[in-house]
CSV table of C-alpha atoms and ligand atoms in Angstrom, one decimal:
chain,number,residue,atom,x,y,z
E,20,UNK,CA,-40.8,-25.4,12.0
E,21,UNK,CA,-42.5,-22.2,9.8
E,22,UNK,CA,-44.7,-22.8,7.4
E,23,UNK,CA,-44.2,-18.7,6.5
E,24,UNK,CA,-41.9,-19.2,3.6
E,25,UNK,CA,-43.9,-17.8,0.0
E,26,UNK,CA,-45.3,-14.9,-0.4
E,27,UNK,CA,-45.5,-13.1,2.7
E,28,UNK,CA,-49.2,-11.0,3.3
E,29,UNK,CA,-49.1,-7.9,4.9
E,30,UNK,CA,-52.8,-7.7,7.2
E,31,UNK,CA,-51.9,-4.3,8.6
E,32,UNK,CA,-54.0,-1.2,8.0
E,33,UNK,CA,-51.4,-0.1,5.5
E,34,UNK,CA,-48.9,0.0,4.4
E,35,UNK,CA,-51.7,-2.2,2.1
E,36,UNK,CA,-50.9,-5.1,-0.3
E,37,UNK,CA,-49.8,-3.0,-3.5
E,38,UNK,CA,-50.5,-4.8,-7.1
E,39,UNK,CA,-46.8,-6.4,-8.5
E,40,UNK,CA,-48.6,-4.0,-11.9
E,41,UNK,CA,-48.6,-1.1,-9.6
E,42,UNK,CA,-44.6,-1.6,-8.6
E,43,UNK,CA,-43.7,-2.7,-11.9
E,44,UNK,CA,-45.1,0.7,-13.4
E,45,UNK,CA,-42.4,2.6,-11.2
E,46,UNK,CA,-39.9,0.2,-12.0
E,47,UNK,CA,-38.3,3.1,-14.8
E,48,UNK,CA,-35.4,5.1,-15.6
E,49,UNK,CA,-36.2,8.6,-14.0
E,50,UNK,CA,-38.5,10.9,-16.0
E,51,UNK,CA,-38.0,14.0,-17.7
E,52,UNK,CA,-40.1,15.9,-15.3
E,53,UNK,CA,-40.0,19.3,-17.4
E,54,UNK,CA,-42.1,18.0,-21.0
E,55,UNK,CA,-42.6,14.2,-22.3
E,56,UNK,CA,-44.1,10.9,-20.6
E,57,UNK,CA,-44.7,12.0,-17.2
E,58,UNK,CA,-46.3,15.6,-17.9
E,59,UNK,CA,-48.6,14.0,-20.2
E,60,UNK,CA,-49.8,11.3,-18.4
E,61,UNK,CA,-50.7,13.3,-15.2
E,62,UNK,CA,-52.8,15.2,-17.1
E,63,UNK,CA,-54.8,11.8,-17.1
E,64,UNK,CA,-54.9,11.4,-13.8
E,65,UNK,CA,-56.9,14.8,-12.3
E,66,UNK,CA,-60.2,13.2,-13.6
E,67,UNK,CA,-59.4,9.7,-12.1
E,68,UNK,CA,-58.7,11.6,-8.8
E,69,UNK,CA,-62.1,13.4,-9.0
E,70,UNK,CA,-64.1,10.1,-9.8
E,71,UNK,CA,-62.4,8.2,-7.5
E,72,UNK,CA,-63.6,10.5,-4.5
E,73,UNK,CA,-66.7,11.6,-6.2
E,74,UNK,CA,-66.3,15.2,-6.7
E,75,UNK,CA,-66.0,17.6,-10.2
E,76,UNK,CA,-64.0,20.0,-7.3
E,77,UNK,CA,-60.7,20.9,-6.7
E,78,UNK,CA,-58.0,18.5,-5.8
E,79,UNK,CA,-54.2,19.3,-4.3
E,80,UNK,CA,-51.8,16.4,-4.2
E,81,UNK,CA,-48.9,16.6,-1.5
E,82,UNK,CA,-45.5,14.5,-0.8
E,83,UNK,CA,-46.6,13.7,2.4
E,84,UNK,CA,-48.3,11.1,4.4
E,85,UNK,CA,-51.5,10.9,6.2
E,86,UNK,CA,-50.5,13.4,9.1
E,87,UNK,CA,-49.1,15.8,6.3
E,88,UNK,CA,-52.2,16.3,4.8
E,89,UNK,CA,-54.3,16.8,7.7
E,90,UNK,CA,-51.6,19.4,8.3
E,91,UNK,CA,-52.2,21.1,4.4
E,92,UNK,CA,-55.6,20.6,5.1
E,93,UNK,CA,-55.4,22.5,8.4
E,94,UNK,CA,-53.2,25.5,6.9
E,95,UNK,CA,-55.9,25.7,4.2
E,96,UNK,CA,-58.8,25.6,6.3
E,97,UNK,CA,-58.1,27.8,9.4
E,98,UNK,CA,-56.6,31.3,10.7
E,99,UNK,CA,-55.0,31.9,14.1
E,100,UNK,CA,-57.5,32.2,16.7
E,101,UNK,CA,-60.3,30.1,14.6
E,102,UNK,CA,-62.4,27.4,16.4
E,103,UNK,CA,-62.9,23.9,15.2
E,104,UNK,CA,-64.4,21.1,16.2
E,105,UNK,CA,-63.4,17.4,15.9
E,106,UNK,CA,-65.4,14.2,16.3
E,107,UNK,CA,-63.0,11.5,17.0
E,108,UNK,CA,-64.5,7.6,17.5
E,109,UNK,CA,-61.0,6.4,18.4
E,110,UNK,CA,-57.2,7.4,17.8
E,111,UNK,CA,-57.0,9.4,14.9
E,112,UNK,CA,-59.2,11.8,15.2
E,113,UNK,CA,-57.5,13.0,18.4
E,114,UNK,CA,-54.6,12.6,16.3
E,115,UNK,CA,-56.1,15.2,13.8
E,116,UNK,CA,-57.2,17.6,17.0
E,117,UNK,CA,-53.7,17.8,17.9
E,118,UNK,CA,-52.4,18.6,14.9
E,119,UNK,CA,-55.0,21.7,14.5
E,120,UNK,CA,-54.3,22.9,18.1
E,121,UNK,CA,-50.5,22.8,17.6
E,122,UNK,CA,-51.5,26.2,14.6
E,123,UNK,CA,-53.0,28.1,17.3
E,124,UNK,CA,-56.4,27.1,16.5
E,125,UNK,CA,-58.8,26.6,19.4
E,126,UNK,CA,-60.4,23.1,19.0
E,127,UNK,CA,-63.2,21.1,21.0
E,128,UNK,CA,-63.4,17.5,20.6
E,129,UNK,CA,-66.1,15.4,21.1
E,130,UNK,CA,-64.7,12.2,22.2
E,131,UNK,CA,-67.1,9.0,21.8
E,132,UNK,CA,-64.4,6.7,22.9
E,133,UNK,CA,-62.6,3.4,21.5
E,134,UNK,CA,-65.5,1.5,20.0
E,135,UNK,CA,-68.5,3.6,19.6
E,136,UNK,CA,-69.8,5.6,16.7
E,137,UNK,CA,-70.6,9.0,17.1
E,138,UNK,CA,-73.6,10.1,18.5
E,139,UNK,CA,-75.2,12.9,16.8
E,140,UNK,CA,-77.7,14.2,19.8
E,141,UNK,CA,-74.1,15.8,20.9
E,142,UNK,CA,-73.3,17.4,17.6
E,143,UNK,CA,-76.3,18.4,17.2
E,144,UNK,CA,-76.1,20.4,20.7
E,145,UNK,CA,-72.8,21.4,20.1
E,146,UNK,CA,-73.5,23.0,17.1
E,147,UNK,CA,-76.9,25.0,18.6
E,148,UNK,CA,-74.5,25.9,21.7
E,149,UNK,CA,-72.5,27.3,19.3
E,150,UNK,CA,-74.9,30.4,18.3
E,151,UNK,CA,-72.2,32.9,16.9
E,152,UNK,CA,-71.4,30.4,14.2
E,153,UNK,CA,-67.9,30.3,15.6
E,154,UNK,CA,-66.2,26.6,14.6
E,155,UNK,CA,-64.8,27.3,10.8
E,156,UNK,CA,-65.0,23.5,10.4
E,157,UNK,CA,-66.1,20.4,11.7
E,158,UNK,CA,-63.5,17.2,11.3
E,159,UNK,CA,-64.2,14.1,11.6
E,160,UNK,CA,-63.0,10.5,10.0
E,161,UNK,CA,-64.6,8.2,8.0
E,162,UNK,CA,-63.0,5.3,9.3
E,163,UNK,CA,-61.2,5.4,12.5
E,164,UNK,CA,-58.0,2.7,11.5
E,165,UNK,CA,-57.4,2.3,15.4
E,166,UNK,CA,-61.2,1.2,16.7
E,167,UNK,CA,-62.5,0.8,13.0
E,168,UNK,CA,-65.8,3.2,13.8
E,169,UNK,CA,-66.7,4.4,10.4
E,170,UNK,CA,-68.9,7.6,10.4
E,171,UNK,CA,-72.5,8.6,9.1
E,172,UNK,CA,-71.0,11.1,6.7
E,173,UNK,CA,-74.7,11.7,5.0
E,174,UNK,CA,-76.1,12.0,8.9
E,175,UNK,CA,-73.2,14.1,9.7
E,176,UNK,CA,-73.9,16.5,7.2
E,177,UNK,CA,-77.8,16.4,7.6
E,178,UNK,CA,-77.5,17.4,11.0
E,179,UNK,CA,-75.1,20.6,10.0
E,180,UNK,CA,-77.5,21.1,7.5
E,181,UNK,CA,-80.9,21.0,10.4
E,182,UNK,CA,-79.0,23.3,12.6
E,183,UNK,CA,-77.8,25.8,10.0
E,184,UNK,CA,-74.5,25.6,10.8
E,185,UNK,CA,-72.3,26.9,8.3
E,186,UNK,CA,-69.3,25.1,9.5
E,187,UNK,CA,-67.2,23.7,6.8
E,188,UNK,CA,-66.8,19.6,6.8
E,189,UNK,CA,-63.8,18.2,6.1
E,190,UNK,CA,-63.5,14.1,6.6
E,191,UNK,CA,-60.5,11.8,6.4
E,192,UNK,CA,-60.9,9.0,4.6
E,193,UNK,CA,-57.7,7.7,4.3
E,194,UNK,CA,-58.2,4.3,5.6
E,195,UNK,CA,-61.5,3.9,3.8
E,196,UNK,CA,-61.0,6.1,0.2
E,197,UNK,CA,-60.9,3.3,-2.4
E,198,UNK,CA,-62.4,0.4,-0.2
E,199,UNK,CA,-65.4,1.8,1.7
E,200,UNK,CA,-68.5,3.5,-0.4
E,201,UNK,CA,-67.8,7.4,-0.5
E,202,UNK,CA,-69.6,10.6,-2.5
E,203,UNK,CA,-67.8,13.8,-1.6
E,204,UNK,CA,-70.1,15.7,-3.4
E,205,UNK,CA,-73.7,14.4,-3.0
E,206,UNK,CA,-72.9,13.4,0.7
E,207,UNK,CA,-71.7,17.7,0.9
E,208,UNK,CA,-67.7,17.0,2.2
E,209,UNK,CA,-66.1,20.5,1.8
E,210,UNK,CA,-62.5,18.8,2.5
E,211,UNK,CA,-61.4,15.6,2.2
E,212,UNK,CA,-58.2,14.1,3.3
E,213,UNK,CA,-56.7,10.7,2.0
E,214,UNK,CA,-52.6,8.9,1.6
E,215,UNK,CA,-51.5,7.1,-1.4
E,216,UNK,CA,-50.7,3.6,1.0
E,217,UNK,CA,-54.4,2.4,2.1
E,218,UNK,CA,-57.5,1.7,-0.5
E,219,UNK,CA,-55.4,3.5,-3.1
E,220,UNK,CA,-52.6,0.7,-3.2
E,221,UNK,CA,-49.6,3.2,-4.1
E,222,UNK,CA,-46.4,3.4,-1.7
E,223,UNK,CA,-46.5,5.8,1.1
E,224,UNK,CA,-45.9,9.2,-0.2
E,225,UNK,CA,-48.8,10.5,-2.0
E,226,UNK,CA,-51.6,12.6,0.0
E,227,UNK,CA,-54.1,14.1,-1.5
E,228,UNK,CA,-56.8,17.0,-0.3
E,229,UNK,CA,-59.7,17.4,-2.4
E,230,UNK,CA,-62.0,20.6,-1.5
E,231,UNK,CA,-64.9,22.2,-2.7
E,232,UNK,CA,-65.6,25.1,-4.3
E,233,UNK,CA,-67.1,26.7,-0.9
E,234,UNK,CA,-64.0,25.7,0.7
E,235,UNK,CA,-62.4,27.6,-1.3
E,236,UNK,CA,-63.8,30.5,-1.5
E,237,UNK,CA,-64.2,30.6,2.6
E,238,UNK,CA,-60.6,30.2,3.0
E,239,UNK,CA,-59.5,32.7,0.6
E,240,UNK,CA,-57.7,34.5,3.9
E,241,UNK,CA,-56.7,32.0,5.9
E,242,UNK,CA,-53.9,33.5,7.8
E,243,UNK,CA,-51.7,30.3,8.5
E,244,UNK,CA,-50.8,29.2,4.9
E,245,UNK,CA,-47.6,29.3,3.6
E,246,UNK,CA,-46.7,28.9,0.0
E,247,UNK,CA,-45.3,25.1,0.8
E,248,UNK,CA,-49.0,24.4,2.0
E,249,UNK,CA,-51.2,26.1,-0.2
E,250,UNK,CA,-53.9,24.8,-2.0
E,251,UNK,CA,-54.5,27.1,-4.6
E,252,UNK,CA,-51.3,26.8,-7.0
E,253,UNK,CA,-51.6,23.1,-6.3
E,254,UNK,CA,-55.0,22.5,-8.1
E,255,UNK,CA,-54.6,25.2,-10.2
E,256,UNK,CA,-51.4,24.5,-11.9
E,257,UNK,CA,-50.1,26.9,-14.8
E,258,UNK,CA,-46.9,25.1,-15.1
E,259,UNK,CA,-46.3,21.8,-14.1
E,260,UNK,CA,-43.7,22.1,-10.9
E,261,UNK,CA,-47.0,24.2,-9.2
E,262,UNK,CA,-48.9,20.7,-9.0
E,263,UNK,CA,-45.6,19.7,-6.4
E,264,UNK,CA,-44.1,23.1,-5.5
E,265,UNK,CA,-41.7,21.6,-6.4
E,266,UNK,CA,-40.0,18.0,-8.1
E,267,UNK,CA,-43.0,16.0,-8.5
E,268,UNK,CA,-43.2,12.2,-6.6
E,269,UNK,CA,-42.0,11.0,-10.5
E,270,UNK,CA,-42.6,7.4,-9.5
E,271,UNK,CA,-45.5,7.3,-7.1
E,272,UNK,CA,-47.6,8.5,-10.1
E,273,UNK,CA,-46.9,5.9,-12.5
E,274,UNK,CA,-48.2,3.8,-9.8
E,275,UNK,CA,-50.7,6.0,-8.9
E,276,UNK,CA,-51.8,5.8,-12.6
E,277,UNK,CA,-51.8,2.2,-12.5
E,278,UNK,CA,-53.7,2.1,-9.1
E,279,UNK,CA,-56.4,4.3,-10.5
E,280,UNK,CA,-56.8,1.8,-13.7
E,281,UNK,CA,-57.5,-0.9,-11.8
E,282,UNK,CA,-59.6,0.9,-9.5
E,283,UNK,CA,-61.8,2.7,-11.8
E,284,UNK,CA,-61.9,1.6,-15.5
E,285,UNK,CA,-61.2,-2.4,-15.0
E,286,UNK,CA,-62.6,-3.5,-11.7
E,287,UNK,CA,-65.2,-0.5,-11.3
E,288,UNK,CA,-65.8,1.1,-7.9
E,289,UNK,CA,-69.2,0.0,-7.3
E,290,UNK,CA,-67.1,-3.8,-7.9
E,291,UNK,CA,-64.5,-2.5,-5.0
E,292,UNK,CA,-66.7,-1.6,-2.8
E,293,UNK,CA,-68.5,-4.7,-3.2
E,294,UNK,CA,-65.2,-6.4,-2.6
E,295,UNK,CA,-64.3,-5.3,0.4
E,296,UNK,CA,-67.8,-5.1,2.1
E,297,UNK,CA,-68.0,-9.4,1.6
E,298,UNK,CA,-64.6,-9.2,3.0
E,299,UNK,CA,-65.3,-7.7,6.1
E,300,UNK,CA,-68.4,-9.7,6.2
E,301,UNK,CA,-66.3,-13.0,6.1
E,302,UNK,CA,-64.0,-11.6,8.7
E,303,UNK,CA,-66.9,-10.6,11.2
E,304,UNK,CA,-68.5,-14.1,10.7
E,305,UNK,CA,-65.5,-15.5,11.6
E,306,UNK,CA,-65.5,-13.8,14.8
E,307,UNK,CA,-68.6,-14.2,15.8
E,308,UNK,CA,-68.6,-18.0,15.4
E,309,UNK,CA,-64.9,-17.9,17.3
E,310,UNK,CA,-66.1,-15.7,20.3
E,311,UNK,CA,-68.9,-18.0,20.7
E,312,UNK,CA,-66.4,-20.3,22.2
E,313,UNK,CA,-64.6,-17.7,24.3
E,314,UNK,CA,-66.2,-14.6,26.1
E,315,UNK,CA,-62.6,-12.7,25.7
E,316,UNK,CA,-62.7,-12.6,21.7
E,317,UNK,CA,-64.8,-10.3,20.7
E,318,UNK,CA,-65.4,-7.6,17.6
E,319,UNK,CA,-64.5,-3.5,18.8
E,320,UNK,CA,-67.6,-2.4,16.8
E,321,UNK,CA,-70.8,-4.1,18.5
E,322,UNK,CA,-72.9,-3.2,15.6
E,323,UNK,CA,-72.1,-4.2,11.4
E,324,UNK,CA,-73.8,-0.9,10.6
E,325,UNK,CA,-70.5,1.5,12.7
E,326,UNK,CA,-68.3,-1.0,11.2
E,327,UNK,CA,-65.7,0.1,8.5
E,328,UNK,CA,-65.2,-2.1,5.4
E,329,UNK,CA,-61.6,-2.3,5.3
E,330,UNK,CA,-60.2,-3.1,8.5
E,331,UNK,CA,-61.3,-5.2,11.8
E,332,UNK,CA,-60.3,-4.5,14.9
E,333,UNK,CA,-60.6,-7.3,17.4
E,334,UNK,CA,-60.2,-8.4,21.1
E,335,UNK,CA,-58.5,-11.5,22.0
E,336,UNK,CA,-58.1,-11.7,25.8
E,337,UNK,CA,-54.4,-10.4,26.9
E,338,UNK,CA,-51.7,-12.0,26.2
E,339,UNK,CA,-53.3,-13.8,23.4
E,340,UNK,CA,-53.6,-11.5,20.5
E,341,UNK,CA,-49.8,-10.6,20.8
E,342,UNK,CA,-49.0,-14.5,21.1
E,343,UNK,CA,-51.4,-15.3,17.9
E,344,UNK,CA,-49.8,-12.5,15.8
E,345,UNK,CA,-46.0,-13.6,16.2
E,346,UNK,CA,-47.5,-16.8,15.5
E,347,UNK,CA,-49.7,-16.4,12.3
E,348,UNK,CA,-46.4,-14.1,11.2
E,349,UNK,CA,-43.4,-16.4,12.1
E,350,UNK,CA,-45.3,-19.7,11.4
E,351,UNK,CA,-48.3,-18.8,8.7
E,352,UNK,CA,-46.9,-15.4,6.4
E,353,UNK,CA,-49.6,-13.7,7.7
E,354,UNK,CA,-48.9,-10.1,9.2
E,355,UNK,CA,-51.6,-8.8,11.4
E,356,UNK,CA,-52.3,-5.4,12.6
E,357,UNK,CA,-51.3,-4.6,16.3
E,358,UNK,CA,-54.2,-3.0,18.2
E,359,UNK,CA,-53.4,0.5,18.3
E,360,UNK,CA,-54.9,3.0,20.9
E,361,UNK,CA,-56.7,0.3,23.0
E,362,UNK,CA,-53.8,0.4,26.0
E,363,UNK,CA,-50.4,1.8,26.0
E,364,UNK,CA,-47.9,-0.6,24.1
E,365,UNK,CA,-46.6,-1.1,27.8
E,366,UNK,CA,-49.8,-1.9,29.8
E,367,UNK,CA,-50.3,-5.9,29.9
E,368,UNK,CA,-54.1,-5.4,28.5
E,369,UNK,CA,-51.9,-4.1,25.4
E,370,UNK,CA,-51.4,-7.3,24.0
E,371,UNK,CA,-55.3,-8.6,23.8
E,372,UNK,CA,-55.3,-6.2,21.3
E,373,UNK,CA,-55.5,-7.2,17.4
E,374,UNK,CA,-56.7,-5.7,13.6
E,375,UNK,CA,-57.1,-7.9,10.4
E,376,UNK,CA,-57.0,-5.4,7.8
E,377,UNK,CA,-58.4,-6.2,4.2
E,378,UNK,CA,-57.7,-3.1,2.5
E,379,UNK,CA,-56.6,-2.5,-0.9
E,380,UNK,CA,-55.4,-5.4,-3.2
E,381,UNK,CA,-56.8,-8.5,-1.5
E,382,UNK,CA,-59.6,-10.9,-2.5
E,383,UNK,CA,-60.8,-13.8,-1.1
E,384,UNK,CA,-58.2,-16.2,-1.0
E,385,UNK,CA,-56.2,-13.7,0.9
E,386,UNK,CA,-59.0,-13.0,3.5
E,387,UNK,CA,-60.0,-16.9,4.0
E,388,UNK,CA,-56.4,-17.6,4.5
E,389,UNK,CA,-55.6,-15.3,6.4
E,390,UNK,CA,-58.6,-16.3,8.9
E,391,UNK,CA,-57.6,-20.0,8.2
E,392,UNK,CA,-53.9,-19.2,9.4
E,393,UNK,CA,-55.1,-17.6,12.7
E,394,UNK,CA,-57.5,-20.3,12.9
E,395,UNK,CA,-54.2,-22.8,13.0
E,396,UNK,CA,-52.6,-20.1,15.1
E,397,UNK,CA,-55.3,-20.4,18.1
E,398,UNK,CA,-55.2,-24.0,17.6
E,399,UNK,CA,-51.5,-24.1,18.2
E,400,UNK,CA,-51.3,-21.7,21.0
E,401,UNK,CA,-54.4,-23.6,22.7
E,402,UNK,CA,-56.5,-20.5,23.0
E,403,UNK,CA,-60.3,-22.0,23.4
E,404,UNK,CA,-62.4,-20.6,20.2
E,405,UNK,CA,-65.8,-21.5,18.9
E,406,UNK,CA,-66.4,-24.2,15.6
E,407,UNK,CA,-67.3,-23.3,12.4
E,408,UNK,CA,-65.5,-20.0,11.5
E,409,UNK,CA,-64.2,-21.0,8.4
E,410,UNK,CA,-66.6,-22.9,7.1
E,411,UNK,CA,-68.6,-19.7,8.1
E,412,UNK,CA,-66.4,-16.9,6.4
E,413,UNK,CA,-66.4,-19.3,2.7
E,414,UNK,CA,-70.2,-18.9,3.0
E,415,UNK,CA,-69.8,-15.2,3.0
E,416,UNK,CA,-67.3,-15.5,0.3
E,417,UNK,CA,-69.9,-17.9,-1.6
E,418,UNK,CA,-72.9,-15.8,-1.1
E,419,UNK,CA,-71.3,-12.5,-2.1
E,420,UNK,CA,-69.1,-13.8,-5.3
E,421,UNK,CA,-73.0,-14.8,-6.7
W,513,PLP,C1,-53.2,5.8,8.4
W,513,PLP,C2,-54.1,6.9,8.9
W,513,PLP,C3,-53.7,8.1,9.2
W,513,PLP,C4,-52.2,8.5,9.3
W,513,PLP,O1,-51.6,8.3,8.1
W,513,PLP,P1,-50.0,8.2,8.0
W,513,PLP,O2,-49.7,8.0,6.6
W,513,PLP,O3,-49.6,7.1,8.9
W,513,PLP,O4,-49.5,9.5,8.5
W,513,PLP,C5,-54.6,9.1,9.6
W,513,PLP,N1,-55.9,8.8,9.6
W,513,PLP,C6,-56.4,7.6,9.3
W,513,PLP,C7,-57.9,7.4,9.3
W,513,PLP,C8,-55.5,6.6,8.9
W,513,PLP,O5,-56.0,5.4,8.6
């Protein structure tokens, strides 16, 4: 028997839970994209896309996903035969480092492996080794989506700032943009990177690149833009098919629009953030009082402080966490994320592998459920766990909804 039929919840590190207000706001007749409705009302949303990332700077929006915009980003930021160099606390940060070597750029990464945060002693002497000033940029993510390490941005950049390095930053902070706290401009991001599908609630299909004025200004000559890419025309518009190069994403934006009204005006971003820290709060004392009754399940991220605030990523012991997420999908509705970069999909260690993300449009019904549904799942499958998880994770939920 299933118990999955209702609404089905989607635990994956996005595509995230979009609002039914956000879909219904697509749900039109196709726009007039030269003058009228749509024209007007994205004139509205280039302030909501500054406050939302916490910049007055310059922002370019892209039809693309995540790995297209760190490709505009990377066309912006660098000429043939620049050096970069890319902090990566998991998969997608050697994701990023790929994509910038594939241009002809010459990149170092410093790789801190699958669950620990970066450590800045080896920036730090990274960046003194590198006396000619020679890396154009440093990259990094906010939140890696595949261990879920989120970065010291603010540490990041005060150690840039002790060395005097004048490498540009540029972060991605598209699993964490619209869940996790972030201040482009106060914590001194020159780039940032984001996709319409994670904290921002949209569809796939939307990337943005926001960049600062230095960035700008530094990159005035980089050799490996084309016009497709380009940043300029992009956030500096004369006429409206420059925002695109091309037909804009028509109904992405009236979800987009709709995404940022929740976001912003009605909930409040302070409120979000706040949302999705007691989230991940509940989640990690669920774990901790379940691993307490079996060595094998375990938290990646050893300490709350590296953890990000919008996705979990977990060990189970293989074969179990494969086992638990057919189960809490085919029995309980509930979708969890697979554990991605941990072992390849066809090592046997693969499947100990889980993430429970609670990104976007969730609250705490959807989080406590969730944990109650793998809770049944465990029980069902007979994998051991510790007492008291749920009864744990509703104090979170208690304590932070005071
Ligand atoms: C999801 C994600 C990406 C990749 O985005 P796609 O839209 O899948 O291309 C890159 N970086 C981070 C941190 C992500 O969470």
């Amino acid at each position: 028997m299933t118990l999955a039929h209702g609404r089905p919840y989607l635990a994956i590190p996005g595509p995230s839970v979009m609002p039914d207000r956000v879909l219904s706001a697509m749900h039109r007749a196709a726009p007039n994209i030269y003058d009228g409705a749509l024209p007007e009302m994205v004139e509205t949303l280039w302030p909501d896309l500054r406050r939302v990332a916490g910049t007055t700077q310059n922002v370019a929006l892209y039809i693309a996903n995540g790995h297209g915009v760190w490709e505009a980003a990377n066309m912006n930021l660098f000429s043939r035969g620049d050096r970069a160099l890319v902090l990566a606390t998991g998969r997608f940060g050697l994701s990023w480092a790929e994509s910038v070597r594939a241009l002809g750029v010459e990149v170092e990464v410093l790789d801190f492996g699958k669950s620990a945060p970066v450590d800045f002693a080896q920036v730090e002497a990274a960046l003194r080794a590198d006396a000619a000033h020679r890396y154009k940029a440093v990259l990094t993510t906010h939140v890696d989506t595949a261990s879920t390490v989120r970065t010291d941005i603010p540490r990041l950049r005060a150690v840039m700032d002790s060395v005097g390095h004048p490498a540009l930053l540029a972060v991605d902070c598209i699993a964490s943009l619209g869940c996790d706290e972030f201040h482009m401009d106060a914590w001194g991001v020159d780039v940032l990177v984001a996709a319409s599908q994670k904290g921002l609630m949209v569809p796939p299909g939307i990337g943005f690149v926001w960049f600062s004025e230095k960035a700008r200004e530094r990159c005035r000559a980089s050799d490996l833009r084309t016009p497709y890419w380009d940043w300029t025309p992009r956030a500096d518009a004369a006429e409206f098919w420059q925002y695109w190069n091309g037909t804009a994403p028509t109904h992405h934006l009236f979800g987009l629009r709709e995404s940022l009204t929740m976001l912003l005006d009605e909930e409040g971003l302070p409120a979000v953030w706040h949302r999705h820290e007691v989230l991940a709060q509940a989640v990690w004392a669920a774990f901790d009082r379940w691993s307490a009754g079996n060595p094998d399940i375990a938290l990646n991220v050893a300490d709350p402080a590296h953890r990000g605030r919008s996705v979990t990523a977990a060990r189970l012991g293989a074969p179990h966490a494969t086992r638990l997420r057919e189960w809490t999908e085919h029995k309980g509705g509930v979708t969890l994320g697979i554990g991605l970069g941990m072992a390849a999909p066809n090592d046997p260690a693969y499947h100990g592998f889980l993430r429970v993300a609670h990104m976007g449009h969730v609250n705490a019904h959807m989080t406590l459920g969730a944990l109650a549904v793998m809770e049944a799942g465990m029980t069902a499958l007979s994998i051991p766990f510790g007492p008291g998880a749920l009864s744990a994770a509703a104090a979170v939920v208690a304590e932070g909804a005071r």
